[in-house]
């Protein structure tokens, strides 16, 4: 054995390997340790031997040798090597060198047992070395076989992959929004380029090498093996390259050792060598590399690591999926290196093990394609080379496919074949499928050495191609890529090998034996041939074909089943459906009728694709696949259908040149603009050169950190070529200032750009400035977003300065680095209504939030802002200005031009700053409003007046209205004094708002001291202020201290204010509600109010006064000078308190009315002397008086000298106290009206009261309401009352209420002498309306009414009449000789009974009015009534509306009788049925009725010819109106008169007393309407105008605007269901401005969704009560306008907004204004997109449904 000296530092090595040596020696037997202990000196050895623990003794020995001399240390290591067992390989290698032994020499040990000799260790190293050499040889052989057809050598240092830094979380098509993850950069892969060589430079990791088919994965891993074998990766001792296609052949379980030595066996199957190598692998996994090639070809899917059992025994056989999964997931050999190649969609099967990385192969760039093509054609002649390379580089379709190396090779083979073909007509393929068709021809051409006969190659070899294609499809179906020689017939083997379609490969079987098989020259060729079989085989049905046409997704999840290794079968099937492939398919089919069969099959494919095109649920990857398919078909119609979608959203996939080319083909075919949204997709820069072929892309979005400056530079090169591009988003990327500069230069050549978004990049001041400077040169720019970059405060100022020079900029918004946005206008000649007429620049908004602006920056900022001549808003919120910075801004305001608003919220301003602003508000002329919250620390906004009014105020004397608003603050007394001191100086009209804050009594005192001095103060708003009761009383003192106070309204922590008038107030209102007032508070309040002589109303509602507080107040009441009313509602009083209030009528002479309700309503009201009120009124509701209370009430009432009206409602009066009360009322001569409602009175009690109350021979009114007063009960009661009391003058019964009016100053005996033995009742009017009385109930009334000779009015409404009812009227009417008015609105009357009624109509001269509406007269009744009418010549009013049942001839009889009544002033014949003759006689009769004032002919029906109705009949009737000179009301609805309107227009100018005109539903045209409205200008007293459901339009609206000022009394206007349009609605606005008396306005469905102007005009209608704007599709802009004007419409009760497009936001705006609109009763919001559950929409007046 040869001795070798170790040159390294021995001691340092021992120190370095100390832990390994300790572990090794602890495992050795006693003999080994004794050999080592013998080297230690005795003294030290004794110390070591004293240690009890073996590990401690071993550690001490190693430490000893670490500090020994070199020779002794060398001897120690040699001894360890000689005698130790199971030394780890790395340590053993080191010890061999140190010990001085070289392999292959002999060594004999004379001192120890042979078992400890190094002879047993040396062979391990020798076996490893020899196996490694053999392994390298096998790897090199594999490389040689794979690389034999390679065009040029592969240099791994110059071959690049994209390294991805983390696992892609993108799963397959799922509902997560891709945008959400991208914006947060979660789930997005960041990647950079590295060389393929670097993949194995770092060991102990799992590497997934991704690449699409043909990208060169297999070649590259064999090149890695070659380089390893040549010594390029010294850290890897063993490299095993296994192919999944070979692993598919193994079906039995194998151990790792069996697997490795199956494919890489030991030399001569040496078992000892195998054991030594495998022991090395187990001991040194970090020095072992496993390469598994082609996972996409693996039939199975790797087992999930969680399902793997613990693998403790490496020799245990396992299923192949478990074994490979264990390696890839580091379950065993955790430090080994694993490299797996697969297609991108299979990456999720690796389960993200520790150290797992992915990288993806780059394809060729443009230069790479050219180099490859030149190399391919290098030996084929310069002319062919030049021609082929130029053709390839200039053909976009071929070039795009050539970016994949495998496809580049195929394209070159294709071109070689085409150039070598006969003929000069070179037709280049336009799709991948067509290229493969040419490749197939090229392969077929090789069979006979390139010699081609006249027969087509496809026809000649059709049978072989059919057999080969069937084999290919069978392989795909069975997931087979390697075919055994038994699977392929000898003839097909020979054909396949000769043509080059099949390759002969050597195989290793699972028993270790060798064999041969066949594979297709590439997987893609197998897929292509399989597609040929699908498209040409008769055995493949259409349904089977359709199943193959499923779009592949590029998103996968770990739970997806393992798919077959094919990716492109569906693509080739689609390609074969192209027109260009039809002839080839026909040749391969080769039977009769082939052409039609092939066309049908191609149509089936296109139909399936068209179905996919119509789906809206396709995700980005599937859309790309669909585009690929459409491109293969070259079907423009299909491409147009796919491209019609507005947006292509592509996420987290690799887009290659073929994808881009396909997308370009589809979008170019579309007839609309589209958005291309690319996020997180890997794109080669060369692919961007395809973008100009995207003809219709107007919006381009790139979002990913992958897109950096280089990407931007490549994009800039083609931007100007995108002619349709208007919007560009380059967001969430890696753009820096360098890239921004290039982008800015490129944008100058893009004049069509309207929107630019470069948010969330890495831009700094310089880059943002570069972009900003370019914007002014873009004529169509609208918006720019640059947020989430790194801009400084100086950069922001520079940006503002640059934008000041850009006249089109409208809005600059900067919020820290989060948001930078610029908005521009399209035209610079628009004027803002508030600007000076000489200023043509549009107003700007400048927002600079969170920009670190402090006092030192203010001057610079103001200088920059000075470049703008007019600014609407400057928002500087969330900065650091402080008081000093704010003062500087105020000082520099004159230099800033015209500004409307400055927001300085959250700038560190305190109350001193607010006081300073109060001073500025008073002193600076154009500062009109200051809003502050939280003592200036939060909200702080300054508003300025920029109108021309303000600029001329010194000339006109008009003062600007100013306002100071402070909310959510705590104003200390000292600051209250300072504020008030400043505000005293204000000369303008002033409003102060202190809201949502707390005011101490001391602060209120300070306020009250100075309040009288504020001469300009108009309103002090104290809403939602936390005031103590004493503080509130201090504020009420302002009524006495300041004579300008006109109202003090204080609601505890709610709406509260004090109003002022310029001079002394004539009257004042005081409201103090929802406080807790004790007796002392009431006394103090009363003392204050004693000094208020101008008090009109006092409201002390809801103050918890209780009985004691009310009594205290009532005692003070005589001292108070209140002119109108006092409200004590909601003070929780009892019956005792109610009696205190009643007693006020006696204690206070000025009290004229007391109203008390102790029920749910809980109302208490005292009213004082008013004009036209002479007596007093007492109303008591739900008081539930007991006997003692009623006695007290009687006592109080008896003392009241002027009680005229008493109302008792729902009081549950007890009999014991009731009769004394009724007797007391009878005895009171001053009482005139008694109302008893729902008090539980019986019939006897009512009868008793009526009899006694009416016996005093004076005018009295009794009104009684009880639920039982209906039907027979009320009829019986009325009869008895008439018999008992002759002084009753009027009786009316309506529903369940009865009203009796007695006669005053009349004789107890009747003045009539016809019945001398009986008295004659004074009854003049009796009325029964809707009280459930039937004919059988009337018998009781017959005799009493017959006696009423003075009866003038008899009315029965909603009466159910039968025979008895008719008999009643027949018996009664003849006795009523003084009857003037008869109204019989009867239900259920038969014709005979109606005829009976007609026969008994009064024929006296006094009879004037007859109403028989809704009767079914019948022919007999109509004839009788017609004759009867001839006997009442003095009849002045007749109402036969909705009467029916007669034929047209009998209608003539009725009309003939009616027109004989020449004194008629009112006729109502709605729904009348007449024939031509009837119409004629009616028209003739109208000409004689010169006294007619009111005419209603709505919905008349004419039984006649159509010509008559549309022509002469209507005109004849209208012409008869000329004789009317006193017409006041005319209703002609639903005549459908059309042009007949012109005839009516002739009459209208003479109707100067016209009050109402109703022409709804008459087909009045716009032109006729214009004439009609012009005629109405003569009707100056018109009040009601109904023109709905016509055809009025813009002209009519314009004429109404002209006429409206003349119609000063118009109170009701209905123009619904016309088509005015937007211009017409503008004209309506003009008309509304002059309608001061208008109360009702209905504009339902008028053909305009823009009614903002109409709503705004309502503020000019002070009387408006009812408005309908329904069914107009108006949006929230209407709601916002209404919210502004509703508080101004103080009488509005009803607003209808049904069926518009008002959203929850709009409804909320309306709801917020309702507290200022007390008059509004209901706002209908049906059929609007509003969330009714919104918390802001709880006001009961908002109605959302009909329920």
CSV table of N, CA, C and O in Angstrom, one decimal, residues 865-914:
chain,number,residue,atom,x,y,z
A,865,UNK,N,-50.9,75.8,-6.7
A,865,UNK,CA,-52.3,76.0,-6.9
A,865,UNK,C,-52.6,77.3,-7.6
A,865,UNK,O,-53.7,77.4,-8.2
A,866,UNK,N,-51.8,78.3,-7.4
A,866,UNK,CA,-52.0,79.6,-8.1
A,866,UNK,C,-52.0,79.5,-9.6
A,866,UNK,O,-52.5,80.4,-10.3
A,867,UNK,N,-51.6,78.4,-10.1
A,867,UNK,CA,-51.6,78.2,-11.6
A,867,UNK,C,-53.0,77.9,-12.1
A,867,UNK,O,-53.2,78.0,-13.3
A,868,UNK,N,-53.9,77.5,-11.2
A,868,UNK,CA,-55.3,77.3,-11.6
A,868,UNK,C,-56.1,78.6,-11.4
A,868,UNK,O,-56.1,79.2,-10.4
A,869,UNK,N,-56.9,78.9,-12.4
A,869,UNK,CA,-57.7,80.2,-12.3
A,869,UNK,C,-59.0,79.9,-11.6
A,869,UNK,O,-59.5,80.9,-11.0
A,870,UNK,N,-59.5,78.7,-11.6
A,870,UNK,CA,-60.7,78.4,-10.9
A,870,UNK,C,-60.7,77.0,-10.4
A,870,UNK,O,-60.5,76.0,-11.2
A,871,UNK,N,-60.9,76.8,-9.1
A,871,UNK,CA,-60.8,75.5,-8.5
A,871,UNK,C,-62.1,75.3,-7.7
A,871,UNK,O,-62.5,76.1,-6.9
A,872,UNK,N,-62.8,74.2,-8.0
A,872,UNK,CA,-64.0,73.9,-7.3
A,872,UNK,C,-63.7,73.4,-5.9
A,872,UNK,O,-64.3,73.8,-4.9
A,873,UNK,N,-62.7,72.5,-5.8
A,873,UNK,CA,-62.4,71.9,-4.5
A,873,UNK,C,-60.9,71.7,-4.3
A,873,UNK,O,-60.2,71.3,-5.3
A,874,UNK,N,-60.4,72.1,-3.1
A,874,UNK,CA,-59.0,71.7,-2.7
A,874,UNK,C,-59.2,70.9,-1.4
A,874,UNK,O,-59.6,71.5,-0.4
A,875,UNK,N,-58.8,69.7,-1.5
A,875,UNK,CA,-59.0,68.8,-0.4
A,875,UNK,C,-57.6,68.4,0.2
A,875,UNK,O,-56.8,67.7,-0.5
A,876,UNK,N,-57.2,69.0,1.3
A,876,UNK,CA,-55.9,68.8,2.0
A,876,UNK,C,-56.1,68.0,3.3
A,876,UNK,O,-55.3,68.1,4.2
A,877,UNK,N,-57.1,67.2,3.3
A,877,UNK,CA,-57.4,66.4,4.6
A,877,UNK,C,-56.3,65.4,4.9
A,877,UNK,O,-55.5,65.0,4.0
A,878,UNK,N,-56.2,65.0,6.2
A,878,UNK,CA,-55.2,64.0,6.6
A,878,UNK,C,-53.8,64.4,6.3
A,878,UNK,O,-53.0,63.6,5.9
A,879,UNK,N,-53.5,65.7,6.6
A,879,UNK,CA,-52.1,66.1,6.5
A,879,UNK,C,-51.7,66.7,7.9
A,879,UNK,O,-52.2,66.3,8.9
A,880,UNK,N,-50.7,67.5,7.9
A,880,UNK,CA,-50.1,68.0,9.2
A,880,UNK,C,-50.0,69.5,9.2
A,880,UNK,O,-49.0,70.1,9.6
A,881,UNK,N,-51.0,70.2,8.7
A,881,UNK,CA,-50.9,71.7,8.6
A,881,UNK,C,-50.9,72.3,10.0
A,881,UNK,O,-50.1,73.3,10.2
A,882,UNK,N,-51.7,71.9,10.9
A,882,UNK,CA,-51.9,72.5,12.2
A,882,UNK,C,-52.4,73.9,12.1
A,882,UNK,O,-52.8,74.4,11.0
A,883,UNK,N,-52.5,74.6,13.2
A,883,UNK,CA,-53.1,76.0,13.2
A,883,UNK,C,-52.2,76.9,12.3
A,883,UNK,O,-52.8,77.8,11.6
A,884,UNK,N,-50.9,76.8,12.4
A,884,UNK,CA,-50.0,77.7,11.7
A,884,UNK,C,-50.2,77.5,10.2
A,884,UNK,O,-50.2,78.5,9.4
A,885,UNK,N,-50.3,76.2,9.8
A,885,UNK,CA,-50.4,76.0,8.3
A,885,UNK,C,-51.8,76.5,7.8
A,885,UNK,O,-51.9,77.0,6.7
A,886,UNK,N,-52.8,76.3,8.7
A,886,UNK,CA,-54.1,76.8,8.3
A,886,UNK,C,-54.1,78.3,8.2
A,886,UNK,O,-54.7,78.9,7.2
A,887,UNK,N,-53.4,79.0,9.1
A,887,UNK,CA,-53.3,80.5,9.0
A,887,UNK,C,-52.6,80.9,7.7
A,887,UNK,O,-53.0,81.9,7.1
A,888,UNK,N,-51.6,80.2,7.4
A,888,UNK,CA,-50.9,80.6,6.1
A,888,UNK,C,-51.8,80.4,4.9
A,888,UNK,O,-51.8,81.3,4.0
A,889,UNK,N,-52.6,79.4,4.9
A,889,UNK,CA,-53.5,79.2,3.8
A,889,UNK,C,-54.5,80.4,3.8
A,889,UNK,O,-54.8,80.9,2.7
A,890,UNK,N,-55.0,80.8,4.9
A,890,UNK,CA,-56.0,81.9,5.0
A,890,UNK,C,-55.3,83.2,4.5
A,890,UNK,O,-55.9,84.0,3.8
A,891,UNK,N,-54.0,83.3,4.8
A,891,UNK,CA,-53.3,84.6,4.4
A,891,UNK,C,-53.1,84.6,2.9
A,891,UNK,O,-53.0,85.6,2.3
A,892,UNK,N,-52.9,83.4,2.3
A,892,UNK,CA,-52.5,83.3,0.9
A,892,UNK,C,-53.8,83.1,0.0
A,892,UNK,O,-53.6,83.0,-1.2
A,893,UNK,N,-54.9,83.1,0.6
A,893,UNK,CA,-56.2,82.8,-0.2
A,893,UNK,C,-56.3,83.8,-1.4
A,893,UNK,O,-56.7,83.4,-2.5
A,894,UNK,N,-56.1,85.1,-1.2
A,894,UNK,CA,-56.2,86.0,-2.3
A,894,UNK,C,-55.4,85.6,-3.5
A,894,UNK,O,-55.7,86.0,-4.7
A,895,UNK,N,-54.3,84.9,-3.3
A,895,UNK,CA,-53.4,84.5,-4.4
A,895,UNK,C,-53.8,83.2,-5.1
A,895,UNK,O,-53.2,82.8,-6.1
A,896,UNK,N,-54.8,82.6,-4.6
A,896,UNK,CA,-55.2,81.3,-5.1
A,896,UNK,C,-56.3,81.3,-6.2
A,896,UNK,O,-56.8,80.3,-6.5
A,897,UNK,N,-56.7,82.5,-6.6
A,897,UNK,CA,-57.7,82.5,-7.6
A,897,UNK,C,-59.1,82.2,-7.0
A,897,UNK,O,-59.3,82.5,-5.8
A,898,UNK,N,-60.0,81.7,-7.8
A,898,UNK,CA,-61.3,81.4,-7.3
A,898,UNK,C,-61.4,80.0,-6.8
A,898,UNK,O,-61.2,79.0,-7.6
A,899,UNK,N,-61.8,79.8,-5.6
A,899,UNK,CA,-61.9,78.5,-5.0
A,899,UNK,C,-63.3,78.3,-4.3
A,899,UNK,O,-63.7,79.3,-3.6
A,900,UNK,N,-63.9,77.2,-4.5
A,900,UNK,CA,-65.3,77.0,-3.9
A,900,UNK,C,-65.1,76.3,-2.5
A,900,UNK,O,-65.9,76.7,-1.6
A,901,UNK,N,-64.2,75.4,-2.4
A,901,UNK,CA,-64.2,74.6,-1.2
A,901,UNK,C,-62.7,74.2,-0.9
A,901,UNK,O,-62.0,73.8,-1.8
A,902,UNK,N,-62.4,74.3,0.4
A,902,UNK,CA,-61.1,73.8,0.9
A,902,UNK,C,-61.4,72.9,2.1
A,902,UNK,O,-62.0,73.3,3.0
A,903,UNK,N,-60.9,71.7,1.9
A,903,UNK,CA,-61.1,70.7,3.0
A,903,UNK,C,-59.7,70.5,3.7
A,903,UNK,O,-58.8,70.0,3.1
A,904,UNK,N,-59.7,70.9,5.0
A,904,UNK,CA,-58.5,70.7,5.8
A,904,UNK,C,-58.7,69.8,7.0
A,904,UNK,O,-58.2,70.0,8.1
A,905,UNK,N,-59.6,68.8,6.8
A,905,UNK,CA,-59.9,67.9,7.9
A,905,UNK,C,-58.7,67.1,8.4
A,905,UNK,O,-57.8,66.8,7.6
A,906,UNK,N,-58.7,66.8,9.6
A,906,UNK,CA,-57.7,65.9,10.2
A,906,UNK,C,-56.3,66.4,9.9
A,906,UNK,O,-55.4,65.8,9.3
A,907,UNK,N,-56.1,67.7,10.3
A,907,UNK,CA,-54.8,68.3,10.1
A,907,UNK,C,-54.1,68.8,11.4
A,907,UNK,O,-53.3,69.7,11.3
A,908,UNK,N,-54.6,68.3,12.5
A,908,UNK,CA,-54.0,68.7,13.8
A,908,UNK,C,-54.5,70.1,14.2
A,908,UNK,O,-53.8,70.8,15.0
A,909,UNK,N,-55.6,70.6,13.7
A,909,UNK,CA,-56.1,71.9,14.1
A,909,UNK,C,-56.9,71.7,15.4
A,909,UNK,O,-57.7,70.7,15.5
A,910,UNK,N,-56.9,72.7,16.3
A,910,UNK,CA,-57.6,72.6,17.5
A,910,UNK,C,-58.6,73.8,17.6
A,910,UNK,O,-58.8,74.5,16.6
A,911,UNK,N,-59.2,74.0,18.8
A,911,UNK,CA,-60.2,75.1,18.9
A,911,UNK,C,-59.7,76.5,18.6
A,911,UNK,O,-60.4,77.3,18.2
A,912,UNK,N,-58.4,76.7,18.9
A,912,UNK,CA,-57.8,78.0,18.5
A,912,UNK,C,-57.9,78.2,17.0
A,912,UNK,O,-58.1,79.3,16.5
A,913,UNK,N,-57.6,77.1,16.3
A,913,UNK,CA,-57.8,77.2,14.8
A,913,UNK,C,-59.2,77.5,14.4
A,913,UNK,O,-59.5,78.2,13.4
A,914,UNK,N,-60.2,76.9,15.1
A,914,UNK,CA,-61.6,77.1,14.8
A,914,UNK,C,-61.9,78.5,15.0
A,914,UNK,O,-62.7,79.2,14.3
